[in-house]
Tab-separated table of C-alpha atoms in Angstrom:
chain	number	residue	atom	x	y	z
A	1	UNK	CA	-19.408	-5.213	-18.991
A	2	UNK	CA	-19.687	-7.492	-21.965
A	3	UNK	CA	-17.372	-10.341	-20.867
A	4	UNK	CA	-19.653	-12.926	-19.316
A	5	UNK	CA	-17.320	-15.911	-19.673
A	6	UNK	CA	-16.641	-17.684	-16.374
A	7	UNK	CA	-13.184	-17.856	-14.774
A	8	UNK	CA	-11.353	-15.755	-17.353
A	9	UNK	CA	-9.693	-13.303	-14.932
A	10	UNK	CA	-8.295	-13.364	-11.421
A	11	UNK	CA	-9.521	-11.165	-8.554
A	12	UNK	CA	-7.511	-10.438	-5.410
A	13	UNK	CA	-9.167	-8.570	-2.541
A	14	UNK	CA	-7.220	-7.336	0.485
A	15	UNK	CA	-9.620	-6.710	3.346
A	16	UNK	CA	-8.910	-4.385	6.258
A	17	UNK	CA	-10.846	-3.929	9.483
A	18	UNK	CA	-14.168	-5.246	10.635
A	19	UNK	CA	-16.290	-8.295	9.844
A	20	UNK	CA	-18.577	-6.148	7.742
A	21	UNK	CA	-15.694	-5.484	5.389
A	22	UNK	CA	-15.132	-9.244	5.157
A	23	UNK	CA	-18.773	-9.628	4.158
A	24	UNK	CA	-18.509	-6.746	1.674
A	25	UNK	CA	-15.437	-8.313	0.080
A	26	UNK	CA	-17.338	-11.557	-0.408
A	27	UNK	CA	-20.202	-9.689	-2.038
A	28	UNK	CA	-17.803	-7.822	-4.339
A	29	UNK	CA	-16.574	-11.211	-5.499
A	30	UNK	CA	-20.207	-12.242	-6.058
A	31	UNK	CA	-20.856	-9.095	-8.114
A	32	UNK	CA	-17.858	-9.803	-10.357
A	33	UNK	CA	-18.248	-13.589	-10.706
A	34	UNK	CA	-20.802	-13.368	-13.571
A	35	UNK	CA	-18.330	-11.173	-15.436
A	36	UNK	CA	-15.500	-13.659	-15.499
A	37	UNK	CA	-13.603	-12.901	-12.284
A	38	UNK	CA	-12.466	-15.745	-10.043
A	39	UNK	CA	-10.993	-15.033	-6.589
A	40	UNK	CA	-7.322	-15.824	-6.050
A	41	UNK	CA	-5.100	-15.719	-2.992
A	42	UNK	CA	-2.057	-14.919	-5.136
A	43	UNK	CA	-1.755	-11.193	-5.754
A	44	UNK	CA	0.948	-11.806	-8.383
A	45	UNK	CA	-1.602	-13.689	-10.494
A	46	UNK	CA	-4.350	-11.056	-10.199
A	47	UNK	CA	-5.839	-9.069	-13.057
A	48	UNK	CA	-7.834	-6.945	-10.598
A	49	UNK	CA	-6.772	-5.927	-7.081
A	50	UNK	CA	-9.246	-4.317	-4.689
A	51	UNK	CA	-8.208	-2.799	-1.359
A	52	UNK	CA	-11.272	-2.858	0.889
A	53	UNK	CA	-10.295	-0.264	3.480
A	54	UNK	CA	-11.250	0.595	7.052
A	55	UNK	CA	-11.217	4.086	8.583
A	56	UNK	CA	-11.378	3.030	12.223
A	57	UNK	CA	-7.703	2.438	12.901
A	58	UNK	CA	-5.141	5.198	13.397
A	59	UNK	CA	-3.430	6.563	10.290
A	60	UNK	CA	-5.739	4.525	8.063
A	61	UNK	CA	-5.302	6.855	5.074
A	62	UNK	CA	-1.508	6.826	5.271
A	63	UNK	CA	-1.515	3.031	5.316
A	64	UNK	CA	-3.651	2.966	2.180
A	65	UNK	CA	-1.325	5.313	0.301
A	66	UNK	CA	1.661	3.219	1.394
A	67	UNK	CA	-0.066	0.114	0.040
A	68	UNK	CA	-0.794	1.896	-3.220
A	69	UNK	CA	2.921	2.582	-3.606
A	70	UNK	CA	3.460	-1.168	-3.555
A	71	UNK	CA	0.608	-1.615	-6.014
A	72	UNK	CA	2.378	0.693	-8.464
A	73	UNK	CA	5.490	-1.473	-8.268
A	74	UNK	CA	3.354	-4.566	-8.865
A	75	UNK	CA	1.647	-2.978	-11.871
A	76	UNK	CA	5.012	-2.009	-13.339
A	77	UNK	CA	6.192	-5.614	-12.987
A	78	UNK	CA	3.024	-6.894	-14.648
A	79	UNK	CA	3.350	-4.487	-17.553
A	80	UNK	CA	7.021	-5.396	-18.034
A	81	UNK	CA	5.843	-8.990	-18.410
A	82	UNK	CA	3.256	-8.001	-21.027
A	83	UNK	CA	0.253	-8.148	-18.656
A	84	UNK	CA	-1.719	-5.484	-16.848
A	85	UNK	CA	-3.380	-4.841	-13.519
A	86	UNK	CA	-6.534	-2.905	-12.589
A	87	UNK	CA	-6.469	-1.393	-9.086
A	88	UNK	CA	-9.446	-0.263	-7.010
A	89	UNK	CA	-9.805	1.235	-3.531
A	90	UNK	CA	-13.043	0.417	-1.744
A	91	UNK	CA	-14.506	0.797	1.729
A	92	UNK	CA	-14.614	3.548	4.314
A	93	UNK	CA	-11.328	5.301	3.522
A	94	UNK	CA	-12.466	5.457	-0.097
A	95	UNK	CA	-15.809	6.903	1.001
A	96	UNK	CA	-14.155	9.554	3.161
A	97	UNK	CA	-11.317	10.517	0.837
A	98	UNK	CA	-12.353	9.453	-2.653
A	99	UNK	CA	-11.247	12.509	-4.615
A	100	UNK	CA	-8.036	12.833	-2.598
A	101	UNK	CA	-7.122	9.235	-3.398
A	102	UNK	CA	-7.784	9.843	-7.093
A	103	UNK	CA	-5.621	12.963	-6.992
A	104	UNK	CA	-2.691	11.594	-5.016
A	105	UNK	CA	-2.530	8.075	-6.458
A	106	UNK	CA	-2.741	8.025	-10.272
A	107	UNK	CA	-2.150	4.262	-10.153
A	108	UNK	CA	-5.741	3.815	-8.946
A	109	UNK	CA	-8.406	3.043	-11.550
A	110	UNK	CA	-11.484	3.032	-9.290
A	111	UNK	CA	-12.442	4.523	-5.929
A	112	UNK	CA	-15.794	3.534	-4.437
A	113	UNK	CA	-17.530	3.480	-1.085
A	114	UNK	CA	-19.306	0.669	0.778
A	115	UNK	CA	-22.715	1.714	-0.563
A	116	UNK	CA	-21.836	1.483	-4.245
A	117	UNK	CA	-19.928	-1.749	-4.799
A	118	UNK	CA	-22.948	-3.304	-6.504
A	119	UNK	CA	-21.996	-1.024	-9.420
A	120	UNK	CA	-18.543	-2.583	-9.735
A	121	UNK	CA	-19.107	-4.009	-13.242
A	122	UNK	CA	-20.092	-0.578	-14.561
A	123	UNK	CA	-17.114	1.026	-12.805
A	124	UNK	CA	-14.769	-1.449	-14.474
A	125	UNK	CA	-16.221	-0.525	-17.861
A	126	UNK	CA	-15.658	3.151	-17.071
A	127	UNK	CA	-12.098	2.482	-15.930
A	128	UNK	CA	-11.348	0.496	-19.099
A	129	UNK	CA	-12.531	3.396	-21.252
A	130	UNK	CA	-10.023	5.703	-19.519
A	131	UNK	CA	-6.981	3.458	-19.584
A	132	UNK	CA	-5.976	4.391	-23.122
A	133	UNK	CA	-5.756	8.070	-22.198
A	134	UNK	CA	-2.394	9.750	-21.781
A	135	UNK	CA	-1.200	9.469	-18.137
A	136	UNK	CA	-1.642	13.220	-17.737
A	137	UNK	CA	-5.349	12.801	-18.556
A	138	UNK	CA	-5.983	9.548	-16.710
A	139	UNK	CA	-8.217	9.841	-13.649
A	140	UNK	CA	-9.844	7.171	-11.541
A	141	UNK	CA	-13.562	6.456	-11.643
A	142	UNK	CA	-14.876	7.771	-8.319
A	143	UNK	CA	-18.232	6.534	-6.988
A	144	UNK	CA	-18.854	7.626	-3.407
A	145	UNK	CA	-22.476	8.739	-3.693
A	146	UNK	CA	-25.103	7.257	-1.438
A	147	UNK	CA	-27.390	5.590	-3.996
A	148	UNK	CA	-31.159	5.774	-3.907
A	149	UNK	CA	-31.429	2.101	-4.837
A	150	UNK	CA	-30.951	-0.806	-2.434
A	151	UNK	CA	-27.540	-2.263	-3.254
A	152	UNK	CA	-28.541	-5.674	-1.911
A	153	UNK	CA	-31.395	-5.920	-4.414
A	154	UNK	CA	-28.908	-5.301	-7.239
A	155	UNK	CA	-26.285	-7.798	-6.114
A	156	UNK	CA	-26.470	-11.270	-7.655
A	157	UNK	CA	-27.161	-14.198	-5.370
A	158	UNK	CA	-23.951	-15.970	-4.448
A	159	UNK	CA	-23.493	-19.198	-6.362
A	160	UNK	CA	-23.322	-22.368	-4.320
A	161	UNK	CA	-19.741	-22.892	-5.494
A	162	UNK	CA	-18.671	-19.463	-4.199
A	163	UNK	CA	-20.576	-19.872	-0.945
A	164	UNK	CA	-19.044	-23.272	-0.205
A	165	UNK	CA	-15.601	-21.668	-0.235
A	166	UNK	CA	-16.686	-19.537	2.737
A	167	UNK	CA	-16.819	-22.635	4.955
A	168	UNK	CA	-19.148	-23.633	7.766
A	169	UNK	CA	-19.513	-20.119	9.156
A	170	UNK	CA	-20.572	-16.992	7.324
A	171	UNK	CA	-21.265	-13.311	7.884
A	172	UNK	CA	-24.588	-11.788	6.857
A	173	UNK	CA	-25.055	-8.013	6.912
A	174	UNK	CA	-28.548	-7.088	8.103
A	175	UNK	CA	-28.029	-3.421	9.004
A	176	UNK	CA	-25.670	-0.655	7.931
A	177	UNK	CA	-24.825	2.814	9.122
A	178	UNK	CA	-25.350	4.483	12.462
A	179	UNK	CA	-27.393	7.389	13.834
A	180	UNK	CA	-25.693	7.532	17.239
A	181	UNK	CA	-22.876	9.979	16.314
A	182	UNK	CA	-20.461	8.987	19.067
A	183	UNK	CA	-17.835	11.716	19.271
A	184	UNK	CA	-14.943	9.372	18.421
A	185	UNK	CA	-16.487	7.547	15.474
A	186	UNK	CA	-16.413	8.080	11.704
A	187	UNK	CA	-19.065	5.481	10.839
A	188	UNK	CA	-21.995	7.904	10.383
A	189	UNK	CA	-19.859	9.829	7.888
A	190	UNK	CA	-18.525	6.833	5.935
A	191	UNK	CA	-21.423	4.364	6.136
A	192	UNK	CA	-24.298	6.826	6.410
A	193	UNK	CA	-27.548	6.695	8.343
A	194	UNK	CA	-28.961	3.501	9.786
A	195	UNK	CA	-30.588	1.291	7.175
A	196	UNK	CA	-31.985	-2.192	7.781
A	197	UNK	CA	-32.464	-4.843	5.120
A	198	UNK	CA	-35.984	-6.209	4.628
A	199	UNK	CA	-36.752	-9.440	6.466
A	200	UNK	CA	-37.287	-11.280	3.172
A	201	UNK	CA	-33.778	-10.444	1.964
A	202	UNK	CA	-32.170	-11.591	5.185
A	203	UNK	CA	-34.049	-14.884	5.305
A	204	UNK	CA	-33.413	-15.624	1.631
A	205	UNK	CA	-29.689	-15.073	2.019
A	206	UNK	CA	-29.589	-17.113	5.228
A	207	UNK	CA	-31.381	-20.028	3.548
A	208	UNK	CA	-28.966	-19.870	0.601
A	209	UNK	CA	-25.996	-19.994	2.957
A	210	UNK	CA	-27.419	-22.963	4.841
A	211	UNK	CA	-28.185	-24.766	1.586
A	212	UNK	CA	-24.503	-24.398	0.696
A	213	UNK	CA	-23.410	-25.990	3.962
A	214	UNK	CA	-23.126	-23.057	6.384
A	215	UNK	CA	-23.931	-24.055	9.973
A	216	UNK	CA	-23.300	-20.769	11.790
A	217	UNK	CA	-24.270	-17.257	10.720
A	218	UNK	CA	-23.075	-14.026	12.317
A	219	UNK	CA	-25.437	-11.131	11.699
A	220	UNK	CA	-23.577	-7.887	11.079
A	221	UNK	CA	-24.335	-4.228	11.486
A	222	UNK	CA	-22.615	-1.103	12.695
A	223	UNK	CA	-25.482	-1.035	15.185
A	224	UNK	CA	-26.902	-4.484	14.610
A	225	UNK	CA	-29.331	-4.572	17.532
A	226	UNK	CA	-30.891	-1.416	16.107
A	227	UNK	CA	-32.167	-3.607	13.249
A	228	UNK	CA	-35.694	-2.660	12.164
A	229	UNK	CA	-36.307	-4.408	8.849
A	230	UNK	CA	-39.738	-4.488	7.286
A	231	UNK	CA	-41.627	-7.747	6.773
A	232	UNK	CA	-44.051	-8.559	3.936
A	233	UNK	CA	-46.862	-6.651	5.658
A	234	UNK	CA	-44.752	-3.531	6.146
A	235	UNK	CA	-44.364	-4.152	9.863
A	236	UNK	CA	-41.040	-3.244	11.470
A	237	UNK	CA	-39.226	-6.309	12.853
A	238	UNK	CA	-36.512	-6.021	15.511
A	239	UNK	CA	-33.444	-8.188	15.914
A	240	UNK	CA	-35.091	-10.315	18.592
A	241	UNK	CA	-38.026	-11.165	16.317
A	242	UNK	CA	-35.620	-11.806	13.439
A	243	UNK	CA	-33.746	-14.318	15.600
A	244	UNK	CA	-36.946	-16.363	16.065
A	245	UNK	CA	-37.440	-16.434	12.282
A	246	UNK	CA	-33.876	-17.568	11.699
A	247	UNK	CA	-34.322	-20.307	14.298
A	248	UNK	CA	-36.952	-21.873	12.012
A	249	UNK	CA	-34.416	-22.451	9.199
A	250	UNK	CA	-33.666	-26.165	9.104
A	251	UNK	CA	-29.940	-26.869	9.197
A	252	UNK	CA	-28.924	-23.575	10.787
A	253	UNK	CA	-27.219	-24.513	14.039
A	254	UNK	CA	-25.923	-21.240	15.444
A	255	UNK	CA	-26.601	-17.496	15.254
A	256	UNK	CA	-24.407	-14.680	16.535
A	257	UNK	CA	-24.523	-10.914	15.997
A	258	UNK	CA	-22.209	-7.924	16.277
A	259	UNK	CA	-21.803	-5.023	17.034
A	260	UNK	CA	-24.433	-3.845	19.500
A	261	UNK	CA	-25.218	-0.605	21.294
A	262	UNK	CA	-26.500	-0.661	24.892
A	263	UNK	CA	-29.386	1.676	24.076
A	264	UNK	CA	-30.824	-0.860	21.644
A	265	UNK	CA	-30.631	-3.918	23.897
A	266	UNK	CA	-34.403	-4.235	24.233
A	267	UNK	CA	-36.680	-6.703	26.045
A	268	UNK	CA	-37.474	-8.664	22.879
A	269	UNK	CA	-33.820	-9.354	22.144
A	270	UNK	CA	-33.108	-10.336	25.735
A	271	UNK	CA	-36.107	-12.688	25.604
A	272	UNK	CA	-34.733	-14.261	22.431
A	273	UNK	CA	-31.517	-15.069	24.301
A	274	UNK	CA	-33.645	-16.699	26.993
A	275	UNK	CA	-35.739	-18.757	24.577
A	276	UNK	CA	-33.477	-19.695	21.658
A	277	UNK	CA	-30.677	-22.222	22.006
A	278	UNK	CA	-29.580	-21.278	18.492
A	279	UNK	CA	-28.614	-17.799	19.747
A	280	UNK	CA	-25.138	-18.182	21.192
A	281	UNK	CA	-24.503	-17.112	24.816
A	282	UNK	CA	-21.746	-14.688	23.863
A	283	UNK	CA	-22.533	-10.999	23.483
A	284	UNK	CA	-20.325	-8.152	22.305
A	285	UNK	CA	-21.779	-5.072	24.003
A	286	UNK	CA	-19.341	-2.131	24.050
A	287	UNK	CA	-19.471	0.366	26.901
A	288	UNK	CA	-16.281	2.306	25.910
A	289	UNK	CA	-15.802	3.904	29.369
A	290	UNK	CA	-16.956	3.472	32.946
A	291	UNK	CA	-17.038	7.200	33.631
A	292	UNK	CA	-20.332	9.033	33.229
A	293	UNK	CA	-18.581	12.299	32.377
A	294	UNK	CA	-16.564	10.621	29.614
A	295	UNK	CA	-19.609	8.737	28.341
A	296	UNK	CA	-21.407	12.079	28.084
A	297	UNK	CA	-18.463	13.650	26.246
A	298	UNK	CA	-18.449	10.645	23.909
A	299	UNK	CA	-22.188	11.154	23.257
A	300	UNK	CA	-22.869	7.546	24.196
A	301	UNK	CA	-26.260	8.492	25.693
A	302	UNK	CA	-26.146	5.947	28.494
A	303	UNK	CA	-24.589	5.929	31.953
A	304	UNK	CA	-22.397	3.309	33.582
A	305	UNK	CA	-25.270	2.358	35.924
A	306	UNK	CA	-27.663	1.931	33.001
A	307	UNK	CA	-25.142	-0.328	31.269
A	308	UNK	CA	-24.770	-2.467	34.384
A	309	UNK	CA	-28.557	-2.813	34.692
A	310	UNK	CA	-28.673	-4.070	31.094
A	311	UNK	CA	-25.999	-6.650	31.906
A	312	UNK	CA	-28.004	-7.760	34.944
A	313	UNK	CA	-31.155	-8.235	32.833
A	314	UNK	CA	-29.231	-10.216	30.212
A	315	UNK	CA	-27.656	-12.517	32.795
A	316	UNK	CA	-30.992	-13.042	34.496
A	317	UNK	CA	-32.441	-14.209	31.175
A	318	UNK	CA	-29.337	-16.205	30.187
A	319	UNK	CA	-27.169	-17.054	33.221
A	320	UNK	CA	-24.434	-18.619	31.079
A	321	UNK	CA	-23.967	-15.442	29.006
A	322	UNK	CA	-20.375	-14.311	28.464
A	323	UNK	CA	-19.618	-10.690	27.647
A	324	UNK	CA	-17.184	-8.992	25.311
A	325	UNK	CA	-16.657	-5.251	25.081
A	326	UNK	CA	-14.786	-2.288	23.625
A	327	UNK	CA	-12.833	0.285	25.631
A	328	UNK	CA	-11.214	3.569	24.645
A	329	UNK	CA	-8.605	5.005	27.001
A	330	UNK	CA	-7.356	8.556	26.932
A	331	UNK	CA	-10.450	10.227	25.502
A	332	UNK	CA	-10.087	14.030	25.790
A	333	UNK	CA	-10.616	15.161	29.370
A	334	UNK	CA	-10.191	11.702	30.926
A	335	UNK	CA	-8.928	12.140	34.494
A	336	UNK	CA	-7.258	9.545	36.691
A	337	UNK	CA	-10.623	8.997	38.401
A	338	UNK	CA	-12.410	8.590	35.072
A	339	UNK	CA	-9.935	5.872	34.169
A	340	UNK	CA	-10.350	4.184	37.565
A	341	UNK	CA	-14.118	4.184	36.940
A	342	UNK	CA	-13.465	2.263	33.732
A	343	UNK	CA	-11.362	-0.316	35.572
A	344	UNK	CA	-14.158	-0.558	38.139
A	345	UNK	CA	-16.842	-1.388	35.581
A	346	UNK	CA	-14.564	-4.007	34.015
A	347	UNK	CA	-14.127	-5.663	37.417
A	348	UNK	CA	-17.874	-5.579	38.061
A	349	UNK	CA	-18.914	-7.069	34.710
A	350	UNK	CA	-16.135	-9.648	34.330
A	351	UNK	CA	-15.457	-9.911	30.586
A	352	UNK	CA	-14.585	-13.051	28.671
A	353	UNK	CA	-12.719	-10.861	26.179
A	354	UNK	CA	-12.512	-7.255	25.050
A	355	UNK	CA	-10.954	-4.905	22.530
A	356	UNK	CA	-9.165	-1.845	23.842
A	357	UNK	CA	-7.597	1.138	22.134
A	358	UNK	CA	-5.886	4.415	22.822
A	359	UNK	CA	-8.024	7.304	21.652
A	360	UNK	CA	-6.797	8.842	18.422
A	361	UNK	CA	-8.438	11.692	16.571
A	362	UNK	CA	-10.476	11.093	13.452
A	363	UNK	CA	-10.774	14.155	11.218
A	364	UNK	CA	-14.340	15.365	10.986
A	365	UNK	CA	-15.486	13.825	14.273
A	366	UNK	CA	-16.481	15.995	17.265
A	367	UNK	CA	-13.800	14.422	19.466
A	368	UNK	CA	-11.054	15.795	17.240
A	369	UNK	CA	-11.849	19.342	18.377
A	370	UNK	CA	-12.270	18.751	22.103
A	371	UNK	CA	-9.995	20.352	24.658
A	372	UNK	CA	-8.092	18.240	27.127
A	373	UNK	CA	-6.246	15.927	24.737
A	374	UNK	CA	-4.302	13.324	26.744
A	375	UNK	CA	-0.547	12.886	26.474
A	376	UNK	CA	0.466	9.836	24.470
A	377	UNK	CA	2.629	8.303	27.213
A	378	UNK	CA	-0.232	8.539	29.703
A	379	UNK	CA	-2.618	6.901	27.227
A	380	UNK	CA	-0.115	4.087	26.730
A	381	UNK	CA	0.298	3.549	30.480
A	382	UNK	CA	-3.466	3.429	31.001
A	383	UNK	CA	-3.972	1.077	28.075
A	384	UNK	CA	-1.425	-1.379	29.473
A	385	UNK	CA	-3.136	-1.368	32.869
A	386	UNK	CA	-6.545	-1.922	31.298
A	387	UNK	CA	-5.287	-4.703	29.050
A	388	UNK	CA	-3.617	-6.457	31.969
A	389	UNK	CA	-6.971	-6.509	33.764
A	390	UNK	CA	-8.851	-7.757	30.702
A	391	UNK	CA	-6.233	-10.439	30.043
A	392	UNK	CA	-6.532	-11.689	33.603
A	393	UNK	CA	-10.307	-11.958	33.201
A	394	UNK	CA	-9.961	-13.793	29.888
A	395	UNK	CA	-7.499	-16.234	31.438
A	396	UNK	CA	-9.878	-16.831	34.345
A	397	UNK	CA	-12.807	-17.380	31.967
A	398	UNK	CA	-10.865	-19.957	29.971
A	399	UNK	CA	-9.733	-21.700	33.151
A	400	UNK	CA	-13.349	-21.868	34.396
A	401	UNK	CA	-14.236	-23.841	31.267
A	402	UNK	CA	-11.925	-26.717	32.212
A	403	UNK	CA	-13.974	-29.729	33.276
A	404	UNK	CA	-17.058	-28.609	31.358
A	405	UNK	CA	-18.448	-30.326	28.282
A	406	UNK	CA	-19.207	-27.966	25.409
A	407	UNK	CA	-20.778	-28.321	21.969
A	408	UNK	CA	-18.006	-27.535	19.482
A	409	UNK	CA	-18.641	-26.810	15.817
A	410	UNK	CA	-15.711	-28.631	14.200
A	411	UNK	CA	-14.488	-26.580	11.244
A	412	UNK	CA	-11.032	-27.704	10.155
A	413	UNK	CA	-8.042	-29.979	10.712
A	414	UNK	CA	-5.901	-28.958	13.681
A	415	UNK	CA	-2.368	-27.696	13.525
A	416	UNK	CA	-1.038	-30.997	14.823
A	417	UNK	CA	-1.486	-34.320	13.034
A	418	UNK	CA	-4.545	-36.165	14.256
A	419	UNK	CA	-6.218	-33.036	15.609
A	420	UNK	CA	-9.310	-31.112	14.580
A	421	UNK	CA	-10.409	-27.659	15.646
A	422	UNK	CA	-13.537	-25.600	15.975
A	423	UNK	CA	-15.358	-23.036	18.102
A	424	UNK	CA	-17.180	-23.216	21.412
A	425	UNK	CA	-20.462	-21.349	21.963
A	426	UNK	CA	-18.297	-18.588	23.445
A	427	UNK	CA	-16.291	-18.216	20.235
A	428	UNK	CA	-13.222	-19.815	21.820
A	429	UNK	CA	-10.935	-21.847	19.596
A	430	UNK	CA	-10.987	-25.497	20.699
A	431	UNK	CA	-8.681	-28.250	19.440
A	432	UNK	CA	-8.733	-31.947	20.272
A	433	UNK	CA	-7.674	-35.320	18.912
A	434	UNK	CA	-10.086	-36.605	16.319
A	435	UNK	CA	-10.686	-37.657	12.738
A	436	UNK	CA	-11.374	-35.164	9.977
A	437	UNK	CA	-14.663	-37.028	9.550
A	438	UNK	CA	-15.868	-34.924	12.484
A	439	UNK	CA	-15.589	-31.707	10.459
A	440	UNK	CA	-18.925	-30.149	9.565
A	441	UNK	CA	-20.915	-31.036	12.658
A	442	UNK	CA	-21.284	-30.102	16.316
A	443	UNK	CA	-19.745	-32.543	18.782
A	444	UNK	CA	-19.700	-32.706	22.562
A	445	UNK	CA	-16.162	-32.017	23.772
A	446	UNK	CA	-14.879	-32.102	27.331
A	447	UNK	CA	-12.486	-29.227	28.027
A	448	UNK	CA	-9.358	-30.629	29.696
A	449	UNK	CA	-6.946	-27.698	29.487
A	450	UNK	CA	-6.075	-24.283	28.118
A	451	UNK	CA	-3.317	-22.908	25.939
A	452	UNK	CA	-2.390	-19.293	25.214
A	453	UNK	CA	-5.270	-18.558	22.829
A	454	UNK	CA	-7.414	-21.688	22.842
A	455	UNK	CA	-8.932	-24.546	24.798
A	456	UNK	CA	-7.744	-28.145	24.748
A	457	UNK	CA	-10.526	-30.699	24.517
A	458	UNK	CA	-11.292	-34.401	24.461
A	459	UNK	CA	-14.120	-35.908	22.441
A	460	UNK	CA	-16.725	-37.461	24.702
A	461	UNK	CA	-16.196	-41.215	24.854
A	462	UNK	CA	-19.679	-42.069	23.602
A	463	UNK	CA	-18.915	-40.156	20.405
A	464	UNK	CA	-15.323	-41.307	20.178
A	465	UNK	CA	-16.536	-44.906	20.135
């Protein structure tokens, strides 16, 4: 692209799905900033709209096509007003169905996967060259190849001004893709094989975020604890060793990571939780089911007993560790006993929170072709029972926090006048009475109550004075 003037055009990105998509959307904005695109929260003011899609949820493709119908109406309005609108579809749905999107939705100018968004400026040039064609000849630029080059090396460093807008917390992708091939999951087909960023890249980006005011970084990966980035000597570094390196960055107060696989929860990472206060005592470690037969059918490659032994080792190293998890109910072949086994493992672990879903088929995954598909009403009934149990555990966890004093990273004004809000080490929302001068630092807060989705706190008197 030849336009290098700053702030000449407006960019609107709608992000679906996981935290990694949030990170990718930020990096798309970084890639376009040198070419005159400034992010906007007003879609009506946008010159470029990108839909950064997720393939995990049910009927993801249909939802994208429905959104594109609305985009066509928006483009027609813009053109009637003498303006124009460029539309792109990014992310995992784009990766899986790129050509189909181009065929079914002529309104789209670009379709590109999560491994190619560093080429966005070139794609925009290609789209511009096609826009003068007759509608019957117009076709979107489609870029869903897995590139040989490292996209992170080709992305520009985020400017301090852009980074500041991301606030006190930030996501940082360290690993992409997955080699596990769970029978229910599309990630290996949309994100590709496991790839870890070099240690140098991760540390450079972390230091840049901290220099811009970020206090807490969440490391991201489809299988983040499978991280194996190379250091300057060519040695493979695991996530545990990476955590020690991040702990040496002055000004970085907190580190989290998600999402993990039980098979990659190794001794070094558990030791890092024991040794590093910077590593938060809140771990998302999905088990998916408590039934060994269902775990085998899912190709999880661990048993319920092995998962429980991992939890025991983690809690021995870090007794204050709180657990979060993922659960799928109604996987093909799931019997009443299989489901009871899942409830049993939930009771034994005691989760602070969890995500739970009814199984739904994903085209191209092994689970889609399995016999023994479960009736929808039975899946719904089981999901409600599981969620009731999880909700009771979450309520109990919040209640157990009352009377404790916690370090809270204060991030923003509260919803009520005179309040501020932030996050506990366990990722709970906490609000309490206090001045906005408290924003940007960690303060000791006594938890005095709970509300539906948050904790109620009181600033320790020594600090309040």
